[in-house]
CSV table of C-alpha atoms in Angstrom, one decimal:
chain,number,residue,atom,x,y,z
A,1,UNK,CA,-13.0,-15.2,-3.9
A,2,UNK,CA,-10.7,-12.5,-5.6
A,3,UNK,CA,-11.2,-11.7,-9.3
A,4,UNK,CA,-8.4,-12.4,-11.8
A,5,UNK,CA,-7.6,-9.8,-14.2
A,6,UNK,CA,-6.9,-11.5,-17.7
A,7,UNK,CA,-5.5,-9.8,-20.6
A,8,UNK,CA,-4.9,-11.5,-24.1
A,9,UNK,CA,-2.7,-9.9,-26.2
A,10,UNK,CA,-2.8,-11.7,-30.0
A,11,UNK,CA,0.3,-13.2,-31.4
A,12,UNK,CA,0.5,-10.9,-34.2
A,13,UNK,CA,0.5,-7.9,-32.1
A,14,UNK,CA,3.1,-9.1,-29.9
A,15,UNK,CA,5.5,-9.8,-33.0
A,16,UNK,CA,4.8,-6.2,-34.1
A,17,UNK,CA,5.5,-4.8,-30.7
A,18,UNK,CA,8.9,-6.9,-30.5
A,19,UNK,CA,9.8,-5.6,-34.0
A,20,UNK,CA,9.0,-2.1,-32.7
A,21,UNK,CA,11.1,-2.5,-29.7
A,22,UNK,CA,13.9,-3.9,-31.8
A,23,UNK,CA,14.1,-1.2,-34.4
A,24,UNK,CA,12.8,2.0,-32.6
A,25,UNK,CA,12.7,1.8,-28.7
A,26,UNK,CA,15.7,-0.2,-27.8
A,27,UNK,CA,18.2,1.8,-29.9
A,28,UNK,CA,16.8,5.0,-28.2
A,29,UNK,CA,17.4,4.1,-24.7
A,30,UNK,CA,20.9,4.9,-23.6
A,31,UNK,CA,22.9,1.7,-22.4
A,32,UNK,CA,24.0,3.7,-19.0
A,33,UNK,CA,20.5,3.7,-17.9
A,34,UNK,CA,20.2,0.0,-18.0
A,35,UNK,CA,24.0,-0.9,-17.0
A,36,UNK,CA,22.5,-2.0,-13.4
A,37,UNK,CA,19.6,-4.2,-15.0
A,38,UNK,CA,20.1,-7.5,-15.7
A,39,UNK,CA,16.6,-8.9,-17.1
A,40,UNK,CA,14.9,-8.1,-20.5
A,41,UNK,CA,18.2,-7.7,-22.1
A,42,UNK,CA,20.0,-10.0,-24.7
A,43,UNK,CA,23.1,-10.0,-22.3
A,44,UNK,CA,21.4,-10.3,-19.0
A,45,UNK,CA,20.5,-13.1,-17.0
A,46,UNK,CA,20.2,-14.4,-13.2
A,47,UNK,CA,23.4,-15.8,-13.4
A,48,UNK,CA,25.1,-12.4,-14.5
A,49,UNK,CA,23.4,-10.6,-11.9
A,50,UNK,CA,24.5,-13.2,-9.1
A,51,UNK,CA,28.1,-12.9,-10.1
A,52,UNK,CA,27.8,-9.1,-10.3
A,53,UNK,CA,26.4,-9.1,-6.7
A,54,UNK,CA,28.9,-11.3,-5.5
A,55,UNK,CA,31.9,-9.7,-6.8
A,56,UNK,CA,30.8,-6.3,-5.1
A,57,UNK,CA,30.0,-7.8,-2.1
A,58,UNK,CA,33.7,-9.3,-1.8
A,59,UNK,CA,35.0,-6.2,-3.0
A,60,UNK,CA,33.3,-4.3,-0.4
A,61,UNK,CA,34.1,-6.8,2.3
A,62,UNK,CA,37.8,-6.3,1.6
A,63,UNK,CA,37.6,-2.7,3.0
A,64,UNK,CA,34.6,-3.0,5.4
A,65,UNK,CA,33.8,-5.3,8.4
A,66,UNK,CA,30.4,-5.7,7.1
A,67,UNK,CA,28.0,-4.8,4.4
A,68,UNK,CA,23.9,-3.9,4.2
A,69,UNK,CA,22.0,-5.3,1.5
A,70,UNK,CA,18.5,-4.4,0.8
A,71,UNK,CA,16.3,-6.6,-1.2
A,72,UNK,CA,13.3,-4.8,-2.9
A,73,UNK,CA,10.7,-6.6,-4.8
A,74,UNK,CA,8.1,-4.4,-6.3
A,75,UNK,CA,5.0,-6.5,-5.9
A,76,UNK,CA,2.7,-6.0,-8.9
A,77,UNK,CA,5.3,-3.5,-10.3
A,78,UNK,CA,4.0,-3.6,-13.8
A,79,UNK,CA,0.4,-3.2,-12.6
A,80,UNK,CA,1.2,0.5,-11.0
A,81,UNK,CA,3.5,2.0,-13.6
A,82,UNK,CA,1.6,5.4,-14.3
A,83,UNK,CA,1.2,6.2,-18.1
A,84,UNK,CA,1.9,10.0,-17.8
A,85,UNK,CA,5.2,9.3,-15.9
A,86,UNK,CA,6.0,6.6,-18.4
A,87,UNK,CA,5.4,8.8,-21.5
A,88,UNK,CA,7.3,11.6,-20.1
A,89,UNK,CA,10.4,9.7,-19.5
A,90,UNK,CA,9.9,7.9,-23.2
A,91,UNK,CA,9.4,11.7,-24.6
A,92,UNK,CA,13.0,12.5,-23.2
A,93,UNK,CA,14.4,9.9,-25.6
A,94,UNK,CA,15.7,10.3,-29.1
A,95,UNK,CA,12.9,8.3,-31.1
A,96,UNK,CA,11.2,9.4,-33.7
A,97,UNK,CA,8.0,11.3,-33.6
A,98,UNK,CA,6.0,8.6,-35.1
A,99,UNK,CA,7.5,5.9,-32.7
A,100,UNK,CA,6.1,8.1,-29.8
A,101,UNK,CA,3.0,8.4,-30.9
A,102,UNK,CA,2.7,4.9,-31.7
A,103,UNK,CA,3.5,4.1,-27.9
A,104,UNK,CA,1.1,6.9,-26.6
A,105,UNK,CA,-1.7,5.2,-28.9
A,106,UNK,CA,-0.6,1.9,-27.2
A,107,UNK,CA,-0.8,3.5,-23.6
A,108,UNK,CA,-4.0,5.5,-24.0
A,109,UNK,CA,-7.5,5.0,-24.7
A,110,UNK,CA,-8.1,1.7,-23.2
A,111,UNK,CA,-10.6,0.7,-20.6
A,112,UNK,CA,-11.8,-2.5,-18.9
A,113,UNK,CA,-15.0,-3.8,-17.4
A,114,UNK,CA,-15.3,-6.4,-14.7
A,115,UNK,CA,-17.7,-9.3,-14.9
A,116,UNK,CA,-19.2,-10.6,-11.7
A,117,UNK,CA,-20.1,-14.2,-10.9
A,118,UNK,CA,-23.5,-13.4,-11.4
A,119,UNK,CA,-22.7,-12.5,-15.2
A,120,UNK,CA,-23.2,-8.5,-14.5
A,121,UNK,CA,-20.8,-6.3,-16.0
A,122,UNK,CA,-19.1,-2.9,-14.7
A,123,UNK,CA,-19.3,0.3,-16.5
A,124,UNK,CA,-15.9,0.8,-18.3
A,125,UNK,CA,-13.1,2.3,-16.6
A,126,UNK,CA,-10.1,3.9,-18.2
A,127,UNK,CA,-6.8,2.2,-17.5
A,128,UNK,CA,-4.3,5.2,-16.8
A,129,UNK,CA,-1.6,2.5,-15.1
A,130,UNK,CA,-0.1,-0.7,-15.9
A,131,UNK,CA,2.0,-2.5,-18.5
A,132,UNK,CA,0.3,-5.6,-20.0
A,133,UNK,CA,2.5,-8.4,-18.9
A,134,UNK,CA,3.3,-11.0,-21.8
A,135,UNK,CA,3.4,-8.0,-24.3
A,136,UNK,CA,6.0,-7.6,-26.6
A,137,UNK,CA,6.7,-3.8,-25.3
A,138,UNK,CA,6.0,-4.4,-21.7
A,139,UNK,CA,9.5,-5.3,-20.6
A,140,UNK,CA,11.4,-2.4,-22.4
A,141,UNK,CA,8.5,-0.1,-21.1
A,142,UNK,CA,9.2,-1.4,-17.4
A,143,UNK,CA,13.2,-0.9,-18.0
A,144,UNK,CA,12.6,2.6,-19.1
A,145,UNK,CA,10.4,3.3,-16.1
A,146,UNK,CA,12.6,2.2,-13.4
A,147,UNK,CA,15.9,3.5,-15.2
A,148,UNK,CA,16.2,6.4,-13.3
A,149,UNK,CA,16.2,4.4,-10.0
A,150,UNK,CA,20.0,4.9,-9.2
A,151,UNK,CA,21.9,5.1,-5.4
A,152,UNK,CA,22.4,8.3,-3.7
A,153,UNK,CA,26.0,7.8,-2.8
A,154,UNK,CA,29.0,6.1,-4.6
A,155,UNK,CA,29.5,3.7,-1.9
A,156,UNK,CA,26.2,2.1,-2.8
A,157,UNK,CA,25.5,-0.3,-5.7
A,158,UNK,CA,22.2,-1.5,-7.2
A,159,UNK,CA,21.7,-4.5,-9.1
A,160,UNK,CA,18.3,-5.0,-10.5
A,161,UNK,CA,16.5,-8.0,-12.0
A,162,UNK,CA,12.9,-7.1,-13.4
A,163,UNK,CA,11.2,-5.8,-10.6
A,164,UNK,CA,13.3,-6.7,-8.0
A,165,UNK,CA,16.1,-4.3,-6.8
A,166,UNK,CA,19.3,-5.3,-4.5
């Protein structure tokens, strides 16, 4: 039987994270980096993503006999975000040093242990990747992480909804 990872974030911590995101992090992320993302935004929704996808597909079919669609679901995407890469992207944003230091503290210095079915615990292991799902800051950190995903050609269009890319 596979083990389940459980991470419990207290309500007050999530509230503080959401305030931090609204006050410091969200305003520092240029909107053009997020123009293709329809999740984790106040103005985004699955309906908007589907309507935009159909609109662009229809426009492309007016000048082409066919179009190709590639659907990518980054399985366990939040679990494989490397902190060093994410911190490099965050440090390129225009955020105050104290906000950057808070994010660094949030992402570093954590460890995890596993408890086996017979009650034994593993040695603590450092956590160097992943974003806590259900946290107040996690969705915005994911948006920053994948914000540099762009098509190689102007003839292509990318639509993203959370960890799904079309």
